[in-house]
mmCIF file with all atom_site columns, C-alpha atoms in Angstrom:
data_model
loop_
_atom_site.group_PDB
_atom_site.id
_atom_site.type_symbol
_atom_site.label_atom_id
_atom_site.label_alt_id
_atom_site.label_comp_id
_atom_site.label_asym_id
_atom_site.label_entity_id
_atom_site.label_seq_id
_atom_site.pdbx_PDB_ins_code
_atom_site.Cartn_x
_atom_site.Cartn_y
_atom_site.Cartn_z
_atom_site.occupancy
_atom_site.B_iso_or_equiv
_atom_site.pdbx_formal_charge
_atom_site.auth_seq_id
_atom_site.auth_comp_id
_atom_site.auth_asym_id
_atom_site.auth_atom_id
_atom_site.pdbx_PDB_model_num
ATOM 1   C CA . UNK A 1 1   ? 107.003 176.390 126.223 1.00 51.00 ? 562 UNK A CA 1
ATOM 2   C CA . UNK A 1 2   ? 109.607 174.196 127.887 1.00 58.00 ? 563 UNK A CA 1
ATOM 3   C CA . UNK A 1 3   ? 106.969 172.384 129.895 1.00 62.00 ? 564 UNK A CA 1
ATOM 4   C CA . UNK A 1 4   ? 105.035 171.712 126.689 1.00 66.00 ? 565 UNK A CA 1
ATOM 5   C CA . UNK A 1 5   ? 108.116 170.315 124.925 1.00 64.00 ? 566 UNK A CA 1
ATOM 6   C CA . UNK A 1 6   ? 109.041 168.262 127.941 1.00 72.00 ? 567 UNK A CA 1
ATOM 7   C CA . UNK A 1 7   ? 105.509 166.827 128.132 1.00 67.00 ? 568 UNK A CA 1
ATOM 8   C CA . UNK A 1 8   ? 105.582 165.971 124.434 1.00 77.00 ? 569 UNK A CA 1
ATOM 9   C CA . UNK A 1 9   ? 108.929 164.220 124.881 1.00 76.00 ? 570 UNK A CA 1
ATOM 10  C CA . UNK A 1 10  ? 107.591 162.189 127.775 1.00 79.00 ? 571 UNK A CA 1
ATOM 11  C CA . UNK A 1 11  ? 104.573 161.115 125.726 1.00 80.00 ? 572 UNK A CA 1
ATOM 12  C CA . UNK A 1 12  ? 106.771 160.085 122.831 1.00 82.00 ? 573 UNK A CA 1
ATOM 13  C CA . UNK A 1 13  ? 109.068 158.236 125.198 1.00 80.00 ? 574 UNK A CA 1
ATOM 14  C CA . UNK A 1 14  ? 106.128 156.381 126.767 1.00 83.00 ? 575 UNK A CA 1
ATOM 15  C CA . UNK A 1 15  ? 104.696 155.589 123.351 1.00 84.00 ? 576 UNK A CA 1
ATOM 16  C CA . UNK A 1 16  ? 108.013 154.235 122.139 1.00 89.00 ? 577 UNK A CA 1
ATOM 17  C CA . UNK A 1 17  ? 108.427 152.074 125.224 1.00 89.00 ? 578 UNK A CA 1
ATOM 18  C CA . UNK A 1 18  ? 104.893 150.729 124.722 1.00 88.00 ? 579 UNK A CA 1
ATOM 19  C CA . UNK A 1 19  ? 105.640 149.949 121.094 1.00 90.00 ? 580 UNK A CA 1
ATOM 20  C CA . UNK A 1 20  ? 108.828 148.108 122.076 1.00 92.00 ? 581 UNK A CA 1
ATOM 21  C CA . UNK A 1 21  ? 107.067 146.077 124.752 1.00 90.00 ? 582 UNK A CA 1
ATOM 22  C CA . UNK A 1 22  ? 104.158 145.142 122.525 1.00 91.00 ? 583 UNK A CA 1
ATOM 23  C CA . UNK A 1 23  ? 106.544 144.272 119.715 1.00 93.00 ? 584 UNK A CA 1
ATOM 24  C CA . UNK A 1 24  ? 108.531 142.026 122.081 1.00 92.00 ? 585 UNK A CA 1
ATOM 25  C CA . UNK A 1 25  ? 105.443 140.337 123.524 1.00 92.00 ? 586 UNK A CA 1
ATOM 26  C CA . UNK A 1 26  ? 103.336 139.938 120.386 1.00 93.00 ? 587 UNK A CA 1
ATOM 27  C CA . UNK A 1 27  ? 106.153 139.684 117.838 1.00 91.00 ? 588 UNK A CA 1
ATOM 28  C CA . UNK A 1 28  ? 108.656 137.548 119.701 1.00 90.00 ? 589 UNK A CA 1
ATOM 29  C CA . UNK A 1 29  ? 107.522 135.957 122.951 1.00 92.00 ? 590 UNK A CA 1
ATOM 30  C CA . UNK A 1 30  ? 103.991 134.982 121.880 1.00 93.00 ? 591 UNK A CA 1
ATOM 31  C CA . UNK A 1 31  ? 105.047 133.318 118.542 1.00 90.00 ? 592 UNK A CA 1
ATOM 32  C CA . UNK A 1 32  ? 107.790 131.460 120.338 1.00 89.00 ? 593 UNK A CA 1
ATOM 33  C CA . UNK A 1 33  ? 105.395 130.191 123.032 1.00 89.00 ? 594 UNK A CA 1
ATOM 34  C CA . UNK A 1 34  ? 102.786 129.108 120.480 1.00 91.00 ? 595 UNK A CA 1
ATOM 35  C CA . UNK A 1 35  ? 105.442 127.429 118.322 1.00 90.00 ? 596 UNK A CA 1
ATOM 36  C CA . UNK A 1 36  ? 106.911 125.654 121.300 1.00 86.00 ? 597 UNK A CA 1
ATOM 37  C CA . UNK A 1 37  ? 103.538 124.372 122.524 1.00 86.00 ? 598 UNK A CA 1
ATOM 38  C CA . UNK A 1 38  ? 102.607 123.261 118.970 1.00 87.00 ? 599 UNK A CA 1
ATOM 39  C CA . UNK A 1 39  ? 105.887 121.388 118.540 1.00 86.00 ? 600 UNK A CA 1
ATOM 40  C CA . UNK A 1 40  ? 105.587 119.814 121.965 1.00 83.00 ? 601 UNK A CA 1
ATOM 41  C CA . UNK A 1 41  ? 101.990 118.735 121.808 1.00 82.00 ? 602 UNK A CA 1
ATOM 42  C CA . UNK A 1 42  ? 101.045 118.659 118.116 1.00 80.00 ? 603 UNK A CA 1
ATOM 43  C CA . UNK A 1 43  ? 104.325 118.291 116.215 1.00 78.00 ? 604 UNK A CA 1
ATOM 44  C CA . UNK A 1 44  ? 102.827 116.270 113.395 1.00 79.00 ? 605 UNK A CA 1
ATOM 45  C CA . UNK A 1 45  ? 100.133 118.808 112.612 1.00 82.00 ? 606 UNK A CA 1
ATOM 46  C CA . UNK A 1 46  ? 102.433 121.780 113.249 1.00 79.00 ? 607 UNK A CA 1
ATOM 47  C CA . UNK A 1 47  ? 104.878 120.499 110.633 1.00 82.00 ? 608 UNK A CA 1
ATOM 48  C CA . UNK A 1 48  ? 102.280 120.018 107.939 1.00 79.00 ? 609 UNK A CA 1
ATOM 49  C CA . UNK A 1 49  ? 101.016 116.436 108.670 1.00 84.00 ? 610 UNK A CA 1
ATOM 50  C CA . UNK A 1 50  ? 103.860 115.018 106.663 1.00 86.00 ? 611 UNK A CA 1
ATOM 51  C CA . UNK A 1 51  ? 103.900 111.474 105.292 1.00 88.00 ? 612 UNK A CA 1
ATOM 52  C CA . UNK A 1 52  ? 107.263 109.816 104.976 1.00 85.00 ? 613 UNK A CA 1
ATOM 53  C CA . UNK A 1 53  ? 108.371 106.874 102.911 1.00 84.00 ? 614 UNK A CA 1
ATOM 54  C CA . UNK A 1 54  ? 111.847 105.510 102.160 1.00 82.00 ? 615 UNK A CA 1
ATOM 55  C CA . UNK A 1 55  ? 113.278 107.954 104.649 1.00 82.00 ? 616 UNK A CA 1
ATOM 56  C CA . UNK A 1 56  ? 111.936 111.116 103.029 1.00 87.00 ? 617 UNK A CA 1
ATOM 57  C CA . UNK A 1 57  ? 108.835 113.288 103.011 1.00 86.00 ? 618 UNK A CA 1
ATOM 58  C CA . UNK A 1 58  ? 106.587 112.267 100.121 1.00 85.00 ? 619 UNK A CA 1
ATOM 59  C CA . UNK A 1 59  ? 103.508 114.369 100.860 1.00 82.00 ? 620 UNK A CA 1
ATOM 60  C CA . UNK A 1 60  ? 100.981 115.540 103.386 1.00 87.00 ? 621 UNK A CA 1
ATOM 61  C CA . UNK A 1 61  ? 98.041  113.536 104.775 1.00 82.00 ? 622 UNK A CA 1
ATOM 62  C CA . UNK A 1 62  ? 95.928  116.646 104.102 1.00 86.00 ? 623 UNK A CA 1
ATOM 63  C CA . UNK A 1 63  ? 96.658  117.119 100.374 1.00 87.00 ? 624 UNK A CA 1
ATOM 64  C CA . UNK A 1 64  ? 95.758  114.736 97.578  1.00 85.00 ? 625 UNK A CA 1
ATOM 65  C CA . UNK A 1 65  ? 98.171  113.693 94.866  1.00 88.00 ? 626 UNK A CA 1
ATOM 66  C CA . UNK A 1 66  ? 97.763  112.570 91.264  1.00 88.00 ? 627 UNK A CA 1
ATOM 67  C CA . UNK A 1 67  ? 98.923  109.164 90.025  1.00 91.00 ? 628 UNK A CA 1
ATOM 68  C CA . UNK A 1 68  ? 99.199  109.656 86.276  1.00 91.00 ? 629 UNK A CA 1
ATOM 69  C CA . UNK A 1 69  ? 101.298 108.454 83.390  1.00 90.00 ? 630 UNK A CA 1
ATOM 70  C CA . UNK A 1 70  ? 103.746 110.813 81.699  1.00 89.00 ? 631 UNK A CA 1
ATOM 71  C CA . UNK A 1 71  ? 102.167 112.941 79.018  1.00 86.00 ? 632 UNK A CA 1
ATOM 72  C CA . UNK A 1 72  ? 102.428 111.513 75.495  1.00 86.00 ? 633 UNK A CA 1
ATOM 73  C CA . UNK A 1 73  ? 103.275 113.648 72.506  1.00 84.00 ? 634 UNK A CA 1
ATOM 74  C CA . UNK A 1 74  ? 100.270 115.860 71.590  1.00 82.00 ? 635 UNK A CA 1
ATOM 75  C CA . UNK A 1 75  ? 98.470  114.915 74.850  1.00 81.00 ? 636 UNK A CA 1
ATOM 76  C CA . UNK A 1 76  ? 97.127  117.715 77.005  1.00 79.00 ? 637 UNK A CA 1
ATOM 77  C CA . UNK A 1 77  ? 95.553  115.632 79.802  1.00 81.00 ? 638 UNK A CA 1
ATOM 78  C CA . UNK A 1 78  ? 97.573  112.767 81.325  1.00 86.00 ? 639 UNK A CA 1
ATOM 79  C CA . UNK A 1 79  ? 96.030  109.319 81.679  1.00 91.00 ? 640 UNK A CA 1
ATOM 80  C CA . UNK A 1 80  ? 95.768  107.788 85.121  1.00 92.00 ? 641 UNK A CA 1
ATOM 81  C CA . UNK A 1 81  ? 98.366  105.181 86.070  1.00 94.00 ? 642 UNK A CA 1
ATOM 82  C CA . UNK A 1 82  ? 95.984  102.344 86.818  1.00 95.00 ? 643 UNK A CA 1
ATOM 83  C CA . UNK A 1 83  ? 98.459  100.244 88.828  1.00 96.00 ? 644 UNK A CA 1
ATOM 84  C CA . UNK A 1 84  ? 97.819  102.720 91.663  1.00 97.00 ? 645 UNK A CA 1
ATOM 85  C CA . UNK A 1 85  ? 94.748  103.653 93.640  1.00 97.00 ? 646 UNK A CA 1
ATOM 86  C CA . UNK A 1 86  ? 93.227  106.836 92.230  1.00 96.00 ? 647 UNK A CA 1
ATOM 87  C CA . UNK A 1 87  ? 91.926  109.782 94.272  1.00 94.00 ? 648 UNK A CA 1
ATOM 88  C CA . UNK A 1 88  ? 88.941  111.973 93.661  1.00 92.00 ? 649 UNK A CA 1
ATOM 89  C CA . UNK A 1 89  ? 88.586  114.003 90.450  1.00 89.00 ? 650 UNK A CA 1
ATOM 90  C CA . UNK A 1 90  ? 90.245  117.454 90.684  1.00 82.00 ? 651 UNK A CA 1
ATOM 91  C CA . UNK A 1 91  ? 87.942  119.501 88.425  1.00 78.00 ? 652 UNK A CA 1
ATOM 92  C CA . UNK A 1 92  ? 88.137  122.531 90.679  1.00 72.00 ? 653 UNK A CA 1
ATOM 93  C CA . UNK A 1 93  ? 91.905  122.923 90.308  1.00 73.00 ? 654 UNK A CA 1
ATOM 94  C CA . UNK A 1 94  ? 93.248  125.774 88.227  1.00 70.00 ? 655 UNK A CA 1
ATOM 95  C CA . UNK A 1 95  ? 96.564  127.377 87.386  1.00 69.00 ? 656 UNK A CA 1
ATOM 96  C CA . UNK A 1 96  ? 97.849  130.879 88.122  1.00 67.00 ? 657 UNK A CA 1
ATOM 97  C CA . UNK A 1 97  ? 96.983  133.173 85.254  1.00 68.00 ? 658 UNK A CA 1
ATOM 98  C CA . UNK A 1 98  ? 98.508  136.409 86.609  1.00 69.00 ? 659 UNK A CA 1
ATOM 99  C CA . UNK A 1 99  ? 102.128 135.665 87.437  1.00 67.00 ? 660 UNK A CA 1
ATOM 100 C CA . UNK A 1 100 ? 102.866 133.146 84.656  1.00 66.00 ? 661 UNK A CA 1
ATOM 101 C CA . UNK A 1 101 ? 106.539 133.002 85.524  1.00 69.00 ? 662 UNK A CA 1
ATOM 102 C CA . UNK A 1 102 ? 105.635 130.338 88.126  1.00 65.00 ? 663 UNK A CA 1
ATOM 103 C CA . UNK A 1 103 ? 103.352 127.371 87.688  1.00 67.00 ? 664 UNK A CA 1
ATOM 104 C CA . UNK A 1 104 ? 101.166 127.755 90.743  1.00 69.00 ? 665 UNK A CA 1
ATOM 105 C CA . UNK A 1 105 ? 98.358  125.322 91.488  1.00 71.00 ? 666 UNK A CA 1
ATOM 106 C CA . UNK A 1 106 ? 95.108  127.009 92.649  1.00 73.00 ? 667 UNK A CA 1
ATOM 107 C CA . UNK A 1 107 ? 92.636  124.856 94.555  1.00 80.00 ? 668 UNK A CA 1
ATOM 108 C CA . UNK A 1 108 ? 88.867  125.351 94.628  1.00 79.00 ? 669 UNK A CA 1
ATOM 109 C CA . UNK A 1 109 ? 85.497  124.013 93.574  1.00 78.00 ? 670 UNK A CA 1
ATOM 110 C CA . UNK A 1 110 ? 83.977  124.243 90.112  1.00 79.00 ? 671 UNK A CA 1
ATOM 111 C CA . UNK A 1 111 ? 81.055  126.327 91.475  1.00 82.00 ? 672 UNK A CA 1
ATOM 112 C CA . UNK A 1 112 ? 78.803  124.621 88.938  1.00 85.00 ? 673 UNK A CA 1
ATOM 113 C CA . UNK A 1 113 ? 75.148  124.161 89.922  1.00 88.00 ? 674 UNK A CA 1
ATOM 114 C CA . UNK A 1 114 ? 73.770  120.630 90.251  1.00 86.00 ? 675 UNK A CA 1
ATOM 115 C CA . UNK A 1 115 ? 71.707  121.111 87.099  1.00 90.00 ? 676 UNK A CA 1
ATOM 116 C CA . UNK A 1 116 ? 74.598  122.603 85.084  1.00 91.00 ? 677 UNK A CA 1
ATOM 117 C CA . UNK A 1 117 ? 74.982  120.707 81.816  1.00 93.00 ? 678 UNK A CA 1
ATOM 118 C CA . UNK A 1 118 ? 78.764  120.858 81.959  1.00 90.00 ? 679 UNK A CA 1
ATOM 119 C CA . UNK A 1 119 ? 78.785  119.313 85.449  1.00 90.00 ? 680 UNK A CA 1
ATOM 120 C CA . UNK A 1 120 ? 76.248  116.663 84.476  1.00 93.00 ? 681 UNK A CA 1
ATOM 121 C CA . UNK A 1 121 ? 78.378  115.666 81.526  1.00 94.00 ? 682 UNK A CA 1
ATOM 122 C CA . UNK A 1 122 ? 81.561  115.585 83.634  1.00 91.00 ? 683 UNK A CA 1
ATOM 123 C CA . UNK A 1 123 ? 79.853  113.217 86.104  1.00 93.00 ? 684 UNK A CA 1
ATOM 124 C CA . UNK A 1 124 ? 78.583  110.996 83.318  1.00 95.00 ? 685 UNK A CA 1
ATOM 125 C CA . UNK A 1 125 ? 82.006  110.836 81.713  1.00 94.00 ? 686 UNK A CA 1
ATOM 126 C CA . UNK A 1 126 ? 83.714  110.175 85.053  1.00 94.00 ? 687 UNK A CA 1
ATOM 127 C CA . UNK A 1 127 ? 81.256  107.440 85.902  1.00 96.00 ? 688 UNK A CA 1
ATOM 128 C CA . UNK A 1 128 ? 81.806  105.712 82.557  1.00 96.00 ? 689 UNK A CA 1
ATOM 129 C CA . UNK A 1 129 ? 85.544  105.937 83.062  1.00 95.00 ? 690 UNK A CA 1
ATOM 130 C CA . UNK A 1 130 ? 85.374  104.458 86.587  1.00 96.00 ? 691 UNK A CA 1
ATOM 131 C CA . UNK A 1 131 ? 83.345  101.477 85.272  1.00 97.00 ? 692 UNK A CA 1
ATOM 132 C CA . UNK A 1 132 ? 85.637  100.955 82.331  1.00 96.00 ? 693 UNK A CA 1
ATOM 133 C CA . UNK A 1 133 ? 88.933  101.329 84.231  1.00 96.00 ? 694 UNK A CA 1
ATOM 134 C CA . UNK A 1 134 ? 87.946  99.153  87.181  1.00 97.00 ? 695 UNK A CA 1
ATOM 135 C CA . UNK A 1 135 ? 86.235  96.302  85.354  1.00 96.00 ? 696 UNK A CA 1
ATOM 136 C CA . UNK A 1 136 ? 88.656  93.467  84.872  1.00 95.00 ? 697 UNK A CA 1
ATOM 137 C CA . UNK A 1 137 ? 88.275  89.823  83.869  1.00 94.00 ? 698 UNK A CA 1
ATOM 138 C CA . UNK A 1 138 ? 86.047  88.152  86.443  1.00 93.00 ? 699 UNK A CA 1
ATOM 139 C CA . UNK A 1 139 ? 84.880  91.438  87.974  1.00 95.00 ? 700 UNK A CA 1
ATOM 140 C CA . UNK A 1 140 ? 82.608  94.070  86.501  1.00 96.00 ? 701 UNK A CA 1
ATOM 141 C CA . UNK A 1 141 ? 81.749  97.316  88.191  1.00 96.00 ? 702 UNK A CA 1
ATOM 142 C CA . UNK A 1 142 ? 78.054  98.130  88.123  1.00 96.00 ? 703 UNK A CA 1
ATOM 143 C CA . UNK A 1 143 ? 76.842  101.683 87.742  1.00 95.00 ? 704 UNK A CA 1
ATOM 144 C CA . UNK A 1 144 ? 75.057  101.464 91.067  1.00 95.00 ? 705 UNK A CA 1
ATOM 145 C CA . UNK A 1 145 ? 78.323  100.651 92.807  1.00 95.00 ? 706 UNK A CA 1
ATOM 146 C CA . UNK A 1 146 ? 80.070  103.879 91.819  1.00 97.00 ? 707 UNK A CA 1
ATOM 147 C CA . UNK A 1 147 ? 80.069  106.291 94.788  1.00 96.00 ? 708 UNK A CA 1
ATOM 148 C CA . UNK A 1 148 ? 79.724  110.042 94.505  1.00 94.00 ? 709 UNK A CA 1
ATOM 149 C CA . UNK A 1 149 ? 83.288  110.749 95.489  1.00 94.00 ? 710 UNK A CA 1
ATOM 150 C CA . UNK A 1 150 ? 84.510  108.788 92.485  1.00 95.00 ? 711 UNK A CA 1
ATOM 151 C CA . UNK A 1 151 ? 82.854  111.183 90.020  1.00 94.00 ? 712 UNK A CA 1
ATOM 152 C CA . UNK A 1 152 ? 82.878  114.580 91.811  1.00 91.00 ? 713 UNK A CA 1
ATOM 153 C CA . UNK A 1 153 ? 85.649  116.763 93.134  1.00 87.00 ? 714 UNK A CA 1
ATOM 154 C CA . UNK A 1 154 ? 85.817  118.113 96.674  1.00 83.00 ? 715 UNK A CA 1
ATOM 155 C CA . UNK A 1 155 ? 85.450  121.770 97.604  1.00 79.00 ? 716 UNK A CA 1
ATOM 156 C CA . UNK A 1 156 ? 89.241  122.221 97.567  1.00 82.00 ? 717 UNK A CA 1
ATOM 157 C CA . UNK A 1 157 ? 89.948  119.881 94.633  1.00 78.00 ? 718 UNK A CA 1
ATOM 158 C CA . UNK A 1 158 ? 92.739  118.426 96.811  1.00 85.00 ? 719 UNK A CA 1
ATOM 159 C CA . UNK A 1 159 ? 90.890  115.889 98.935  1.00 89.00 ? 720 UNK A CA 1
ATOM 160 C CA . UNK A 1 160 ? 93.447  113.338 100.151 1.00 92.00 ? 721 UNK A CA 1
ATOM 161 C CA . UNK A 1 161 ? 90.947  110.611 100.923 1.00 94.00 ? 722 UNK A CA 1
ATOM 162 C CA . UNK A 1 162 ? 88.312  108.523 99.152  1.00 96.00 ? 723 UNK A CA 1
ATOM 163 C CA . UNK A 1 163 ? 85.447  106.473 100.521 1.00 96.00 ? 724 UNK A CA 1
ATOM 164 C CA . UNK A 1 164 ? 86.053  102.799 101.396 1.00 97.00 ? 725 UNK A CA 1
ATOM 165 C CA . UNK A 1 165 ? 83.549  101.881 98.692  1.00 97.00 ? 726 UNK A CA 1
ATOM 166 C CA . UNK A 1 166 ? 85.579  103.667 95.991  1.00 97.00 ? 727 UNK A CA 1
ATOM 167 C CA . UNK A 1 167 ? 88.788  102.013 97.260  1.00 97.00 ? 728 UNK A CA 1
ATOM 168 C CA . UNK A 1 168 ? 87.141  98.549  97.223  1.00 97.00 ? 729 UNK A CA 1
ATOM 169 C CA . UNK A 1 169 ? 85.992  98.781  93.614  1.00 97.00 ? 730 UNK A CA 1
ATOM 170 C CA . UNK A 1 170 ? 89.551  99.724  92.653  1.00 98.00 ? 731 UNK A CA 1
ATOM 171 C CA . UNK A 1 171 ? 91.059  96.728  94.457  1.00 97.00 ? 732 UNK A CA 1
ATOM 172 C CA . UNK A 1 172 ? 90.390  94.213  91.614  1.00 97.00 ? 733 UNK A CA 1
ATOM 173 C CA . UNK A 1 173 ? 91.991  96.500  89.055  1.00 97.00 ? 734 UNK A CA 1
ATOM 174 C CA . UNK A 1 174 ? 95.003  97.242  91.239  1.00 97.00 ? 735 UNK A CA 1
ATOM 175 C CA . UNK A 1 175 ? 95.485  93.553  91.950  1.00 97.00 ? 736 UNK A CA 1
ATOM 176 C CA . UNK A 1 176 ? 95.228  92.631  88.289  1.00 96.00 ? 737 UNK A CA 1
ATOM 177 C CA . UNK A 1 177 ? 97.649  95.408  87.189  1.00 96.00 ? 738 UNK A CA 1
ATOM 178 C CA . UNK A 1 178 ? 100.263 94.421  89.838  1.00 96.00 ? 739 UNK A CA 1
ATOM 179 C CA . UNK A 1 179 ? 99.870  90.634  89.718  1.00 95.00 ? 740 UNK A CA 1
ATOM 180 C CA . UNK A 1 180 ? 98.641  90.485  93.319  1.00 96.00 ? 741 UNK A CA 1
ATOM 181 C CA . UNK A 1 181 ? 95.905  88.350  94.899  1.00 95.00 ? 742 UNK A CA 1
ATOM 182 C CA . UNK A 1 182 ? 92.712  90.387  95.250  1.00 96.00 ? 743 UNK A CA 1
ATOM 183 C CA . UNK A 1 183 ? 92.388  89.358  98.888  1.00 95.00 ? 744 UNK A CA 1
ATOM 184 C CA . UNK A 1 184 ? 95.734  90.963  99.791  1.00 96.00 ? 745 UNK A CA 1
ATOM 185 C CA . UNK A 1 185 ? 94.819  94.225  98.130  1.00 97.00 ? 746 UNK A CA 1
ATOM 186 C CA . UNK A 1 186 ? 91.400  94.222  99.817  1.00 96.00 ? 747 UNK A CA 1
ATOM 187 C CA . UNK A 1 187 ? 93.162  93.693  103.126 1.00 96.00 ? 748 UNK A CA 1
ATOM 188 C CA . UNK A 1 188 ? 95.294  96.768  102.420 1.00 96.00 ? 749 UNK A CA 1
ATOM 189 C CA . UNK A 1 189 ? 92.109  98.805  101.937 1.00 97.00 ? 750 UNK A CA 1
ATOM 190 C CA . UNK A 1 190 ? 90.567  97.453  105.106 1.00 96.00 ? 751 UNK A CA 1
ATOM 191 C CA . UNK A 1 191 ? 93.767  98.119  107.143 1.00 95.00 ? 752 UNK A CA 1
ATOM 192 C CA . UNK A 1 192 ? 93.908  101.731 105.894 1.00 96.00 ? 753 UNK A CA 1
ATOM 193 C CA . UNK A 1 193 ? 90.248  102.552 106.350 1.00 95.00 ? 754 UNK A CA 1
ATOM 194 C CA . UNK A 1 194 ? 89.754  105.231 109.049 1.00 93.00 ? 755 UNK A CA 1
ATOM 195 C CA . UNK A 1 195 ? 86.507  105.498 110.904 1.00 89.00 ? 756 UNK A CA 1
ATOM 196 C CA . UNK A 1 196 ? 84.524  108.646 111.734 1.00 90.00 ? 757 UNK A CA 1
ATOM 197 C CA . UNK A 1 197 ? 86.413  111.202 113.828 1.00 85.00 ? 758 UNK A CA 1
ATOM 198 C CA . UNK A 1 198 ? 85.436  110.721 117.512 1.00 83.00 ? 759 UNK A CA 1
ATOM 199 C CA . UNK A 1 199 ? 83.115  108.018 116.320 1.00 84.00 ? 760 UNK A CA 1
ATOM 200 C CA . UNK A 1 200 ? 80.465  110.338 114.816 1.00 85.00 ? 761 UNK A CA 1
ATOM 201 C CA . UNK A 1 201 ? 82.028  113.211 112.848 1.00 87.00 ? 762 UNK A CA 1
ATOM 202 C CA . UNK A 1 202 ? 82.438  112.848 109.108 1.00 85.00 ? 763 UNK A CA 1
ATOM 203 C CA . UNK A 1 203 ? 82.490  109.620 107.126 1.00 90.00 ? 764 UNK A CA 1
ATOM 204 C CA . UNK A 1 204 ? 84.811  106.600 107.013 1.00 93.00 ? 765 UNK A CA 1
ATOM 205 C CA . UNK A 1 205 ? 87.736  107.305 104.598 1.00 95.00 ? 766 UNK A CA 1
ATOM 206 C CA . UNK A 1 206 ? 90.931  105.938 103.082 1.00 97.00 ? 767 UNK A CA 1
ATOM 207 C CA . UNK A 1 207 ? 93.964  108.156 102.629 1.00 96.00 ? 768 UNK A CA 1
ATOM 208 C CA . UNK A 1 208 ? 95.109  107.477 99.051  1.00 96.00 ? 769 UNK A CA 1
ATOM 209 C CA . UNK A 1 209 ? 98.739  108.381 99.527  1.00 95.00 ? 770 UNK A CA 1
ATOM 210 C CA . UNK A 1 210 ? 99.111  106.160 102.629 1.00 95.00 ? 771 UNK A CA 1
ATOM 211 C CA . UNK A 1 211 ? 97.318  103.321 100.800 1.00 97.00 ? 772 UNK A CA 1
ATOM 212 C CA . UNK A 1 212 ? 99.668  103.581 97.759  1.00 97.00 ? 773 UNK A CA 1
ATOM 213 C CA . UNK A 1 213 ? 102.683 103.628 100.022 1.00 96.00 ? 774 UNK A CA 1
ATOM 214 C CA . UNK A 1 214 ? 101.458 100.384 101.617 1.00 95.00 ? 775 UNK A CA 1
ATOM 215 C CA . UNK A 1 215 ? 100.854 98.991  98.138  1.00 97.00 ? 776 UNK A CA 1
ATOM 216 C CA . UNK A 1 216 ? 104.408 99.881  97.101  1.00 95.00 ? 777 UNK A CA 1
ATOM 217 C CA . UNK A 1 217 ? 105.741 98.160  100.282 1.00 93.00 ? 778 UNK A CA 1
ATOM 218 C CA . UNK A 1 218 ? 103.647 95.080  99.443  1.00 92.00 ? 779 UNK A CA 1
ATOM 219 C CA . UNK A 1 219 ? 104.982 94.934  95.858  1.00 93.00 ? 780 UNK A CA 1
ATOM 220 C CA . UNK A 1 220 ? 108.513 95.109  97.164  1.00 89.00 ? 781 UNK A CA 1
ATOM 221 C CA . UNK A 1 221 ? 107.946 92.061  99.275  1.00 85.00 ? 782 UNK A CA 1
ATOM 222 C CA . UNK A 1 222 ? 105.914 90.153  96.646  1.00 73.00 ? 783 UNK A CA 1
#
């Protein structure tokens, strides 16, 4: 009996020691090592790919933002603030419907099929709005110039970038709204156009937040 109890105690002791060692290694040492390596080699990505302006964090290079006017009385959907470059539509975004105490933003796609009538109408309406909003005196946007990313949302609904083509057709409107020469705004777009990753992955893109920060800086000097 005593030998049995003693053997059980030894097993429990060994199990407890193994638990403590594993807890220390996987719960303390490993996270600290990974965090240290991430901060040393990839600090920007480890901290959320933050974008700073005026000495403070204004967003992330991985998450799109809206540039809208304040809601008017009786208005449910805000109008875009057309003095700024606009990002992709965010039709896939939703709000938390379970815990309504907090206004949580849920990202995602619409999951509508390509032949869905609702999606087709959304695209038609978005295309008409892009043409109307970006056509200014001396410059008219043609339907054939409107790229797909101007009228469709991304899989997350939070895409931070737009195509250079979409940025270029906005340049005339942004210049007109801010009293800037078109050439200077087009240069902003060109300067903030990123090529394909590693030269062949993905498509050329323009980060909208970074572009609007540059626009704000240009306006401050103008």
